[in-house]
XYZ file of C-alpha atoms in Angstrom:
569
model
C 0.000 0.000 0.000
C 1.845 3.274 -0.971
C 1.562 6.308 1.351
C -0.518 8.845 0.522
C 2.338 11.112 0.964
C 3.798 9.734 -1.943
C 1.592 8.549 -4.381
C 0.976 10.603 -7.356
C -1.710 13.443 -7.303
C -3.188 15.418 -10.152
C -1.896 18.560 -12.394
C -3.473 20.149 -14.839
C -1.508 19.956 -17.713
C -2.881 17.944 -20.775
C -1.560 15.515 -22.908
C 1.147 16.335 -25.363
C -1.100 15.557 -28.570
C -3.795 17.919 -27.073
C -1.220 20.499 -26.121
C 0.360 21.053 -29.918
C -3.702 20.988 -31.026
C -4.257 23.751 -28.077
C -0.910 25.533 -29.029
C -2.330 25.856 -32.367
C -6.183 26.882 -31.366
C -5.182 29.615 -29.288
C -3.629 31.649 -31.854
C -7.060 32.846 -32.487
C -7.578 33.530 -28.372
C -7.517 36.743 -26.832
C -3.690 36.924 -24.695
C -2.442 37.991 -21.286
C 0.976 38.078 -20.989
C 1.665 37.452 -17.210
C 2.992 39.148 -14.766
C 6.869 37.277 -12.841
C 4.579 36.455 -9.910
C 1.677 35.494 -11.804
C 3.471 32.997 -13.693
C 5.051 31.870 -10.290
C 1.274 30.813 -9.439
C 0.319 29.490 -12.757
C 3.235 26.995 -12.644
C 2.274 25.435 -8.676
C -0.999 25.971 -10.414
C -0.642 23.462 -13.232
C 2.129 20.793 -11.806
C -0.095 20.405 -8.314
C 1.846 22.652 -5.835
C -1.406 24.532 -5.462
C -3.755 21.110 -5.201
C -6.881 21.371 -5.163
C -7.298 24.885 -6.816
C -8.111 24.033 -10.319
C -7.137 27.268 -11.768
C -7.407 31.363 -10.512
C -10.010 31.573 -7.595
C -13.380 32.122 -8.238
C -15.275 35.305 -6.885
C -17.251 33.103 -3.859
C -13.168 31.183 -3.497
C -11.511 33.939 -3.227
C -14.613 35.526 -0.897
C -14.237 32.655 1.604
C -10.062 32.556 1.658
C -10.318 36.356 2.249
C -12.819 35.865 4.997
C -12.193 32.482 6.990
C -8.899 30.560 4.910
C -11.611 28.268 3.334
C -12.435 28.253 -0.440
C -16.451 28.555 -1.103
C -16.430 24.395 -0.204
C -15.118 24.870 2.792
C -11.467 23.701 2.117
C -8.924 25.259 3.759
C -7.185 27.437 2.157
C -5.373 30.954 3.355
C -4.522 32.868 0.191
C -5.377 34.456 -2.666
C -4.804 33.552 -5.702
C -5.881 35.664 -8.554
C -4.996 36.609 -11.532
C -5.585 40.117 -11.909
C -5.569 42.100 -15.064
C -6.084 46.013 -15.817
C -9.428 47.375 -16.505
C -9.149 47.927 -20.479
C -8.533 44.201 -20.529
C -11.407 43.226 -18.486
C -13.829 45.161 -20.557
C -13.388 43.240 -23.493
C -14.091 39.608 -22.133
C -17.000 37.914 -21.070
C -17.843 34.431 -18.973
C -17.343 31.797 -20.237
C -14.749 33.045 -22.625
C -11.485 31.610 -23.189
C -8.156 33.148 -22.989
C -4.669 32.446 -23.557
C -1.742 33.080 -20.687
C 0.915 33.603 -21.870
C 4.617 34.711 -20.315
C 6.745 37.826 -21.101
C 8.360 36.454 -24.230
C 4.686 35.473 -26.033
C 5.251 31.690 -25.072
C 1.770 30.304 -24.362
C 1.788 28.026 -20.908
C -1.680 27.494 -20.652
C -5.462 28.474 -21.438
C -8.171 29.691 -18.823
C -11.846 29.838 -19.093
C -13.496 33.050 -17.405
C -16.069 31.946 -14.762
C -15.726 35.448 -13.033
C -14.555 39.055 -13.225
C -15.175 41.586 -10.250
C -13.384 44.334 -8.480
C -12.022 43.682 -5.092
C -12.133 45.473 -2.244
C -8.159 45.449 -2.204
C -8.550 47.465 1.380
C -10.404 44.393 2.716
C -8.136 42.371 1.218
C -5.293 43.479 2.366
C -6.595 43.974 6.069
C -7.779 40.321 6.664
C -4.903 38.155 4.373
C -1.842 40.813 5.779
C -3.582 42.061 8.796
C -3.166 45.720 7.920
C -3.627 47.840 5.269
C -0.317 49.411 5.409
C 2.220 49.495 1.737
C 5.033 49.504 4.661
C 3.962 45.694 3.785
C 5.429 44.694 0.481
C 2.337 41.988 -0.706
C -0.121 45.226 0.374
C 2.064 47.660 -1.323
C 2.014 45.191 -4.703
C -2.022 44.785 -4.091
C -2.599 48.900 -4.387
C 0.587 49.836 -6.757
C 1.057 47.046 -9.150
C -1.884 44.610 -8.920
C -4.077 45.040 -11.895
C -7.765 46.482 -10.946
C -10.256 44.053 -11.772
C -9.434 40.100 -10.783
C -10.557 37.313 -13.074
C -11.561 33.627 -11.893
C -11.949 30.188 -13.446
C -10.473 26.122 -14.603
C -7.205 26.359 -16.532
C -5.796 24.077 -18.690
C -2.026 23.565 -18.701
C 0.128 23.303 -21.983
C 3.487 23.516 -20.767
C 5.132 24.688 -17.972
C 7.469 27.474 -17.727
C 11.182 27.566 -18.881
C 13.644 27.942 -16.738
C 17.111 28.091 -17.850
C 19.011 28.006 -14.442
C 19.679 24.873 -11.989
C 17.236 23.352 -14.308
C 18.448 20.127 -12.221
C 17.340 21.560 -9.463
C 13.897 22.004 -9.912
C 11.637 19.351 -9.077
C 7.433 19.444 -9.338
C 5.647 17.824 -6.584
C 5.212 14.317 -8.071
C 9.000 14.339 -9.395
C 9.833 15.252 -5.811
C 7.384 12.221 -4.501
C 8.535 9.413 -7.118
C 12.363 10.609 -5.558
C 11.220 9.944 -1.871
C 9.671 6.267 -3.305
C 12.279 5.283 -4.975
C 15.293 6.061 -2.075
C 12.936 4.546 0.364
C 11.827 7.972 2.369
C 8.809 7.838 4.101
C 9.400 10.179 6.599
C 10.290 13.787 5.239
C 10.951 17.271 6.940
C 10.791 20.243 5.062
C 13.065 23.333 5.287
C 11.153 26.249 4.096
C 14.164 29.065 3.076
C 14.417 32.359 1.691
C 18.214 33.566 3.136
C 21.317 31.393 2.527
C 22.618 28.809 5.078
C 24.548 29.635 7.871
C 26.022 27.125 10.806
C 22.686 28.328 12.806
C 20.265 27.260 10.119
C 22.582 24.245 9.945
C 22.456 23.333 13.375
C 18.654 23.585 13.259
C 17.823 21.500 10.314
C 20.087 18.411 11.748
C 17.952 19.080 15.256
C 14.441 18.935 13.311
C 15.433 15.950 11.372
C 16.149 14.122 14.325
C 13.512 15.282 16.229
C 10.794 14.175 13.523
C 13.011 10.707 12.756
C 13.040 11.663 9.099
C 14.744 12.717 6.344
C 15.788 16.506 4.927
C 14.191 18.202 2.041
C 16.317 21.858 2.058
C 12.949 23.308 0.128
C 14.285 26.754 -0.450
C 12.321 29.753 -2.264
C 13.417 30.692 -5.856
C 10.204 32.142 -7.261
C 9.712 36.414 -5.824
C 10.801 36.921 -1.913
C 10.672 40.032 -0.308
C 12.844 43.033 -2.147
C 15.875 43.555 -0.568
C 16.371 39.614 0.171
C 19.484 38.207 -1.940
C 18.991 37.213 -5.226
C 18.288 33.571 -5.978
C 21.169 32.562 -7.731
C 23.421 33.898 -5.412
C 21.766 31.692 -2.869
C 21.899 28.891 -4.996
C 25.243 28.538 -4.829
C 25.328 29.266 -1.220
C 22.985 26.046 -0.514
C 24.870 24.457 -2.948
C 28.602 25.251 -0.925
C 27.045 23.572 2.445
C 25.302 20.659 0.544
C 28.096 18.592 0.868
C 28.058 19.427 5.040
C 24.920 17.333 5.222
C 24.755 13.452 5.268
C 24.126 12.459 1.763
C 21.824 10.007 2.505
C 19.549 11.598 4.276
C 19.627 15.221 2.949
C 18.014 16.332 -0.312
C 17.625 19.826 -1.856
C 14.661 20.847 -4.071
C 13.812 24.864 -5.337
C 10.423 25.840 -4.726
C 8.752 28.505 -7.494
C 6.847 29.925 -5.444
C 5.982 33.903 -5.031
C 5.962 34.556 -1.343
C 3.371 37.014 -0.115
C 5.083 37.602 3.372
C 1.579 37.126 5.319
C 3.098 35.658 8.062
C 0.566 33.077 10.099
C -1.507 32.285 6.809
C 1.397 32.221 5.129
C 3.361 29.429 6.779
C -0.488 27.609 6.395
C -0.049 28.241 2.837
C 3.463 26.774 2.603
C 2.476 24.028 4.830
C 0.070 22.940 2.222
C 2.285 23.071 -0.721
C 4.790 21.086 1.192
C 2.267 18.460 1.515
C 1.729 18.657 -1.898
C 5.594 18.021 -2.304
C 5.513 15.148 -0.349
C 6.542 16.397 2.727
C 5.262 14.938 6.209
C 6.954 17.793 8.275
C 7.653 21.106 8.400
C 9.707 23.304 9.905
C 7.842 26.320 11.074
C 10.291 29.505 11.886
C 10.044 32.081 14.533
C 8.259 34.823 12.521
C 7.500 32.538 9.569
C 7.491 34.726 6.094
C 7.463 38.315 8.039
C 8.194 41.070 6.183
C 9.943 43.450 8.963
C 8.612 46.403 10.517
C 5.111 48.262 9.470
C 4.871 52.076 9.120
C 4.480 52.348 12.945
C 7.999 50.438 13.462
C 6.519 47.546 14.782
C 6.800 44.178 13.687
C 3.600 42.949 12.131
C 3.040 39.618 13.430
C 4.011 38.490 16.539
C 7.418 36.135 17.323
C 5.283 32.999 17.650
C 1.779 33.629 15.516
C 2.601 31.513 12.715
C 3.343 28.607 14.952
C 0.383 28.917 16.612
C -1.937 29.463 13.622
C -0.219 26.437 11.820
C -0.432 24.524 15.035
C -4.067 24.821 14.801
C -4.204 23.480 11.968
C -2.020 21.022 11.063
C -4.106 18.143 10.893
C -5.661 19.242 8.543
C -2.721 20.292 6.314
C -1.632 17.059 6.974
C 1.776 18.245 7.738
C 3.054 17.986 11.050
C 5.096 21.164 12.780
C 8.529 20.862 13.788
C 9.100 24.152 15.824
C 12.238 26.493 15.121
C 14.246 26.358 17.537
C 16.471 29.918 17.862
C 19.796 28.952 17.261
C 23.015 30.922 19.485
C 26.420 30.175 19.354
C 27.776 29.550 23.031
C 31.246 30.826 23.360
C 32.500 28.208 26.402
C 31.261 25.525 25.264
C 32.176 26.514 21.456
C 28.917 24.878 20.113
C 25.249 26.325 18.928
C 22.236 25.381 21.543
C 18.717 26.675 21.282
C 18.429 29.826 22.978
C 15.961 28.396 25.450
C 18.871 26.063 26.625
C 22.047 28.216 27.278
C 23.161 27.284 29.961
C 23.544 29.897 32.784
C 26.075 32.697 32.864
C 27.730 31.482 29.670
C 28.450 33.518 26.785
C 26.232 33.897 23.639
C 27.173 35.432 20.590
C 24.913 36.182 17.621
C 24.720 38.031 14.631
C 21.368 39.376 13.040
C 20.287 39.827 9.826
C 20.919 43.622 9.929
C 25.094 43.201 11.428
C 25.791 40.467 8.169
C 24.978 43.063 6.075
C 26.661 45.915 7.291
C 29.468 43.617 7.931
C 29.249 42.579 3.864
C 28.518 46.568 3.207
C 31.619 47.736 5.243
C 33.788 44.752 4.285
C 34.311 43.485 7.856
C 35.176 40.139 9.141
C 32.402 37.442 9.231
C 33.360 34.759 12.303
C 34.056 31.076 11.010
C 31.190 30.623 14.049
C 28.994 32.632 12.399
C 28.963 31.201 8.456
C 30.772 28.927 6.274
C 33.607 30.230 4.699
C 32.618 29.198 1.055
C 29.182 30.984 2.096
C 30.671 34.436 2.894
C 32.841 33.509 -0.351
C 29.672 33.934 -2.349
C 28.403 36.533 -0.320
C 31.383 38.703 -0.975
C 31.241 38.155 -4.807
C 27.584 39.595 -5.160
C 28.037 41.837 -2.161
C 31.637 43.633 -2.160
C 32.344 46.656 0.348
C 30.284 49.669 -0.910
C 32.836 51.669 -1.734
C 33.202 49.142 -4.998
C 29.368 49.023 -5.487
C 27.788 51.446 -8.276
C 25.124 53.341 -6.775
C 21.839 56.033 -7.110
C 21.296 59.267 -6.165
C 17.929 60.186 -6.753
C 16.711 63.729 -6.735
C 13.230 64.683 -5.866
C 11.762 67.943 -5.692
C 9.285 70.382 -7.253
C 9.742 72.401 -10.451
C 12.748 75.169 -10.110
C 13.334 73.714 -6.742
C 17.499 73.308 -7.845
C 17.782 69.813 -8.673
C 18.886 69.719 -12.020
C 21.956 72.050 -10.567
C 22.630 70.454 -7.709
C 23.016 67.168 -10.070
C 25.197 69.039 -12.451
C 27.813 70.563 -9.320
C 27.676 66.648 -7.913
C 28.360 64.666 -11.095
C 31.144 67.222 -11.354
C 32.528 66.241 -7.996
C 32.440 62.706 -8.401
C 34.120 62.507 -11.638
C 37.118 64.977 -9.854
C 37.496 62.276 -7.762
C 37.248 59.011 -10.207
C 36.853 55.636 -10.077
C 33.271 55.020 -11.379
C 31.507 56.069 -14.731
C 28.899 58.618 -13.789
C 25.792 59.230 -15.441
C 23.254 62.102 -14.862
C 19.951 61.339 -16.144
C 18.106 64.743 -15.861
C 14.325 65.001 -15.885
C 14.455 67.354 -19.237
C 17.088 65.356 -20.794
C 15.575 62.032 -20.165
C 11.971 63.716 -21.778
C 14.139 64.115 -25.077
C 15.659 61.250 -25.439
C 13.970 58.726 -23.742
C 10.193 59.688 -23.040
C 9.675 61.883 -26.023
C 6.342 60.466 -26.798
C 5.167 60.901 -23.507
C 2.548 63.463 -22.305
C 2.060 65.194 -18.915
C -0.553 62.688 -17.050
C -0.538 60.788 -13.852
C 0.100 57.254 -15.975
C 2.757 59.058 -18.512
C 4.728 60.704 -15.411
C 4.531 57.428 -13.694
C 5.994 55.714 -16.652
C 8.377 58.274 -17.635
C 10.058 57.993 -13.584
C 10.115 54.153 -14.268
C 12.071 54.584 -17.517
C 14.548 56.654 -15.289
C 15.003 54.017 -12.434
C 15.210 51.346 -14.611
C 18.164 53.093 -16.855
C 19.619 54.190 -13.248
C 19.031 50.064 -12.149
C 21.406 48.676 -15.114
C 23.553 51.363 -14.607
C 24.243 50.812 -10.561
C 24.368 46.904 -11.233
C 27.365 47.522 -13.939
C 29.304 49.324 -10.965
C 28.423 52.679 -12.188
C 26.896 55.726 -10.378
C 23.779 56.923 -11.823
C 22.485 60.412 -10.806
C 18.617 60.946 -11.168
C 16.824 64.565 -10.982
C 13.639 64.683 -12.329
C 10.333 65.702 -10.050
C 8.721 62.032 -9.527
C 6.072 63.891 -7.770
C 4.765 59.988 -6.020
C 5.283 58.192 -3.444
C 4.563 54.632 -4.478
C 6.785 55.061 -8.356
C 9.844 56.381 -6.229
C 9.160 53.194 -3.871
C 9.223 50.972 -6.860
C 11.887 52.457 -8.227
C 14.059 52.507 -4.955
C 12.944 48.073 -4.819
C 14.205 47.908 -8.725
C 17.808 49.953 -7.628
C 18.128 48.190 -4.405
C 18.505 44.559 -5.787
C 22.014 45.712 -7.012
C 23.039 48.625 -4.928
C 22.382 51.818 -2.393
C 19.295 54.072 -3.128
C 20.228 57.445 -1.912
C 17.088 59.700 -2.017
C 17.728 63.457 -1.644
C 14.601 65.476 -1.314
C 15.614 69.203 -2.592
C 12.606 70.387 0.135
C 12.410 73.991 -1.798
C 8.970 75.721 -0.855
C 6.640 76.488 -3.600
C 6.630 79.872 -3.034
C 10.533 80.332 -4.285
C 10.107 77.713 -6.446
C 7.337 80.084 -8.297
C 9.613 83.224 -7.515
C 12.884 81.701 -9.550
C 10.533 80.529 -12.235
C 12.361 81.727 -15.900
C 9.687 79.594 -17.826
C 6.854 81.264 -17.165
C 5.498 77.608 -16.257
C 3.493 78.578 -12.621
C 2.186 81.091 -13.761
C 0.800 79.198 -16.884
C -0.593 76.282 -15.126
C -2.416 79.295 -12.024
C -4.039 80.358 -15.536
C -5.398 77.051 -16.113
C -3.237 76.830 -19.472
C -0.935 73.963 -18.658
C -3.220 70.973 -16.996
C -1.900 68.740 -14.341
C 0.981 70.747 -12.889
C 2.864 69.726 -9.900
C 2.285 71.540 -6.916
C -0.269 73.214 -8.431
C -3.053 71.339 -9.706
C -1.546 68.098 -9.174
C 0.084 67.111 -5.743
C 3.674 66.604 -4.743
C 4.636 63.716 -1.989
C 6.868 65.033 -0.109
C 9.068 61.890 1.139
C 8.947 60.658 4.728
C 12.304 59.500 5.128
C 14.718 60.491 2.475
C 18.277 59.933 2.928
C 19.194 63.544 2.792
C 16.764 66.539 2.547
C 18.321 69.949 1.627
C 16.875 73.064 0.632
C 18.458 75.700 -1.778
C 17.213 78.900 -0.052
C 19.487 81.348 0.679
C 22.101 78.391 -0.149
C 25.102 78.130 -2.746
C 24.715 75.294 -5.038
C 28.494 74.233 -4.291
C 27.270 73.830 -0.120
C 24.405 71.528 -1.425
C 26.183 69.390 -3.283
C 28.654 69.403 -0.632
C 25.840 67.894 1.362
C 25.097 64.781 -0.639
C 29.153 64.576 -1.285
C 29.241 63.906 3.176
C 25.999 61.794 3.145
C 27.739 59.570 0.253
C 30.985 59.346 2.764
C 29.053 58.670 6.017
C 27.473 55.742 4.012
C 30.536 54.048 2.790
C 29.881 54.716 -0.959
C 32.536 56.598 -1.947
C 36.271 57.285 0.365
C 36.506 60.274 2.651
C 38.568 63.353 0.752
């Protein structure tokens, strides 16, 4: 009798013979090209990660996971999982329609049939799936700023999954992942759920749960989207890959999981409780703050130390995965070993590092303890993260109309060329409208688009080890926050908001442009008929009044130097 662990369970991909004839038919099918995380769901969609959804939630599904984790049939389930579209696409379809998803390059993956199409109440949304409805949260922050408008529900049918081109050896669906545990013998399996590399700690604590549960290791680490900031996945990839070896063969396996976290916290580690059953799992290792995203606009974590234990704990039956708690791991100086922290024993010494101190330590180029990490670890560490003096960088000017930041630029791209070392590259707001965004009006959508041109010009150019300077207006909150996530992944975001009051700003004006848009003549005008965000917590605020252009720069020049981006003169 074969476990039910392991025995096969259902995708939704048809046959090859009906895939070529569906390739074909949907030539004539209305497309949606899909978004990175929405073909991160369609995949544990169609190869059974996401068992028993049968394709995008339905408006009473997605009604019931919102409201009490349960689809309308009373499974549990604890997110969403929607494919949302924008308006001008949703006007054109109707139920019962077909359609064809496709990804970014045009390649068809599979076909859905529209049982539903309604506007969410994204507010609701994110209050009862996040717990707040705060964009300090990343998933709420996609859900109002990214997330199309209108969501669309119903069956798909899956021609072939995606392509991907790295550690394609790697990557294992949930029955390829279940015929490996049948045929080494595993009946027993405990899942490590990952989004950071491997250090002795994490180390320490899978060999613990593994004992613990009697069973084997599945290292089950997240490759799909994490949270921005988090190191990229091939980097971590070859840091799971450097410790491999540390773990009995045996009894240690390592799968990547394409999954696009939401960072929900509680429902989430449900969520991924679920899929690991899917997987073939049987445990699960649970973390202290399971899948939080940090701090909320308040500066206080959102979800408590122990909440997705205790959530998961609740119901884990009925997952049919059993919890393995986290145990935080310290390093004990006397007795040179790690122990839970709960089991120190008295008046020794305990030595840990945080998240936070390994990445200043990276930033600044300091020593990382052999206690601490693997060496071949902070070896890959170092290559994607060197000191930040030899990272390229962003400065990215803010500011209303006339406010000085076009000048300011000028004066600092001056002073970092004096000093060498890195290409520099202004991209000014009027320049970038030339050559760039010629075609682009004035509106909210066109602006939007026109800032996102800049940041992602300003991205390639940081990630080649250049320094990219940025002064145009970028009058929003949530384009420069996208825009700072894009820049981030490779290097420092340094936000300078030139905080010039309107009322100079319309005094130094030599274009006439104010005045033009008091008369009504120019529509849509920053600070005057449109607003202007100030930022909350720039880097470096200055204002010009009264002020020599050589001083401001001079400014940014001391904030670059107290951040480790470019060597004290």
């Amino acid at each position: 009798m074969m476990l039910p662990n392991l025995a096969p369970i259902s995708e939704l991909y048809v046959s090859y013979d009906s895939a070529q004839k569906l390739k074909h038919e949907a030539a004539n099918l209305v497309s949606w090209d899909l978004t990175p995380r929405q073909v991160c769901d369609l995949e544990l969609l169609m190869n059974g990660g996401f068992s028993p959804l049968k394709g995008f939630l339905s408006e009473a599904d997605y009604d019931g996971v919102v409201e009490n984790m349960r689809l309308a049939d009373g499974t549990l389930w604890p997110m969403p999982i929607t494919l949302d579209v924008s308006e001008d696409f949703a006007a054109g379809l109707e139920e019962g329609q077909d359609i064809a998803l496709r990804d970014q390059e045009g390649v068809i993956l599979a076909t859905m049939t529209i049982s539903d199409s309604w506007v969410p109440n994204k507010a609701r949304e994110a209050q009862m799936v996040f717990g707040a409805d705060d964009v300090a949260h990343p998933a709420v922050n996609y859900l109002h700023n990214t997330a199309g408008k209108v969501y669309l529900g119903g069956p798909v049918t899956g021609i072939q999954q995606p392509v991907h081109y790295d550690f394609r050896g790697r990557r294992d669906t949930p029955n390829e992942l279940r015929a490996y545990f049948r045929k080494l013998g595993w009946r027993r399996i405990v899942a490590f759920q990952t989004r950071n590399p491997l250090h002795r700690a994490h180390q320490e604590l899978t060999f613990r749960a593994a004992k613990e549960a009697q069973a084997n290791l599945l290292i089950h680490p997240v490759v799909g989207m994490t949270k921005p900031g988090d190191v990229d996945h091939f980097t971590r990839v070859r840091c799971y890959e450097a410790v491999l070896d540390k773990y009995p063969q045996s009894t240690t396996s390592m799968s990547l999981l394409n999954l696009a976290m939401r960072m929900a916290g509680p429902r989430e580690a449900v969520w991924h409780g679920l899929i690991r059953a899917n997987h073939g799992v049987t445990h699960f290792i649970v973390g202290r703050d399971h899948a939080g995203p940090g701090k909320n606009s308040a500066g206080e974590d959102f979800y408590g130390p122990y909440e997705a234990q205790e959530l998961f704990k609740q119901y884990q039956d009925e997952i049919g995965v059993e919890m393995v708690d986290f145990k935080h791991m310290v390093y004990v100086q006397e007795k040179a070993q790690y122990f839970p922290v709960t089991e120190v024993p008295e008046g020794d010494t305990v030595l840990d590092i945080s998240g936070t101190e390994l990445r200043r330590r990276l930033r600044e180029g300091l020593e990382i303890p052999d206690w601490f990490s693997f060496p071949e670890v902070v070896k890959e560490l170092r290559r994607t993260s060197p000191p930040r003096s030899q990272q390229g960088f962003t400065v990215f000017f803010t500011g209303l109309s006339g406010s000085g930041k076009s000048t300011i630029a000028n004066a600092l791209m001056v002073k970092l060329m004096e000093m060498g070392g890195r290409p520099v590259t202004l991209l000014d707001g009027d320049v970038v409208r030339k050559n760039l965004s010629s075609e682009l009006g004035f509106s909210k959508a066109h602006r939007d688009l026109n800032i996102r041109r800049i940041g992602y010009v300003a991205s390639e150019i940081t990630k080649n080890g250049g320094i990219a300077i940025c002064a145009p207006i970028a009058p929003y909150t949530a384009t420069r926050r996208a825009v700072r996530e894009e820049i981030e992944q490779y290097g420092a975001f340094v936000e300078v908001h030139v905080a010039t009051s309107l009322e100079e700003c319309e005094r130094r004006d030599r274009k006439g442009l104010y005045k033009l848009a008091r008369e009504g003549k120019i529509k849509e005008f920053t600070g005057i008929s449109d607003p202007y965000e100030e930022p909350a917590t720039p880097e470096l605020r200055v204002d010009t009044e009264g002020v020599e252009v050589d001083n401001c720069a001079h400014q940014v020049v001391l904030k670059l130097e107290s951040m480790g981006l470019i060597a004290a003169q």
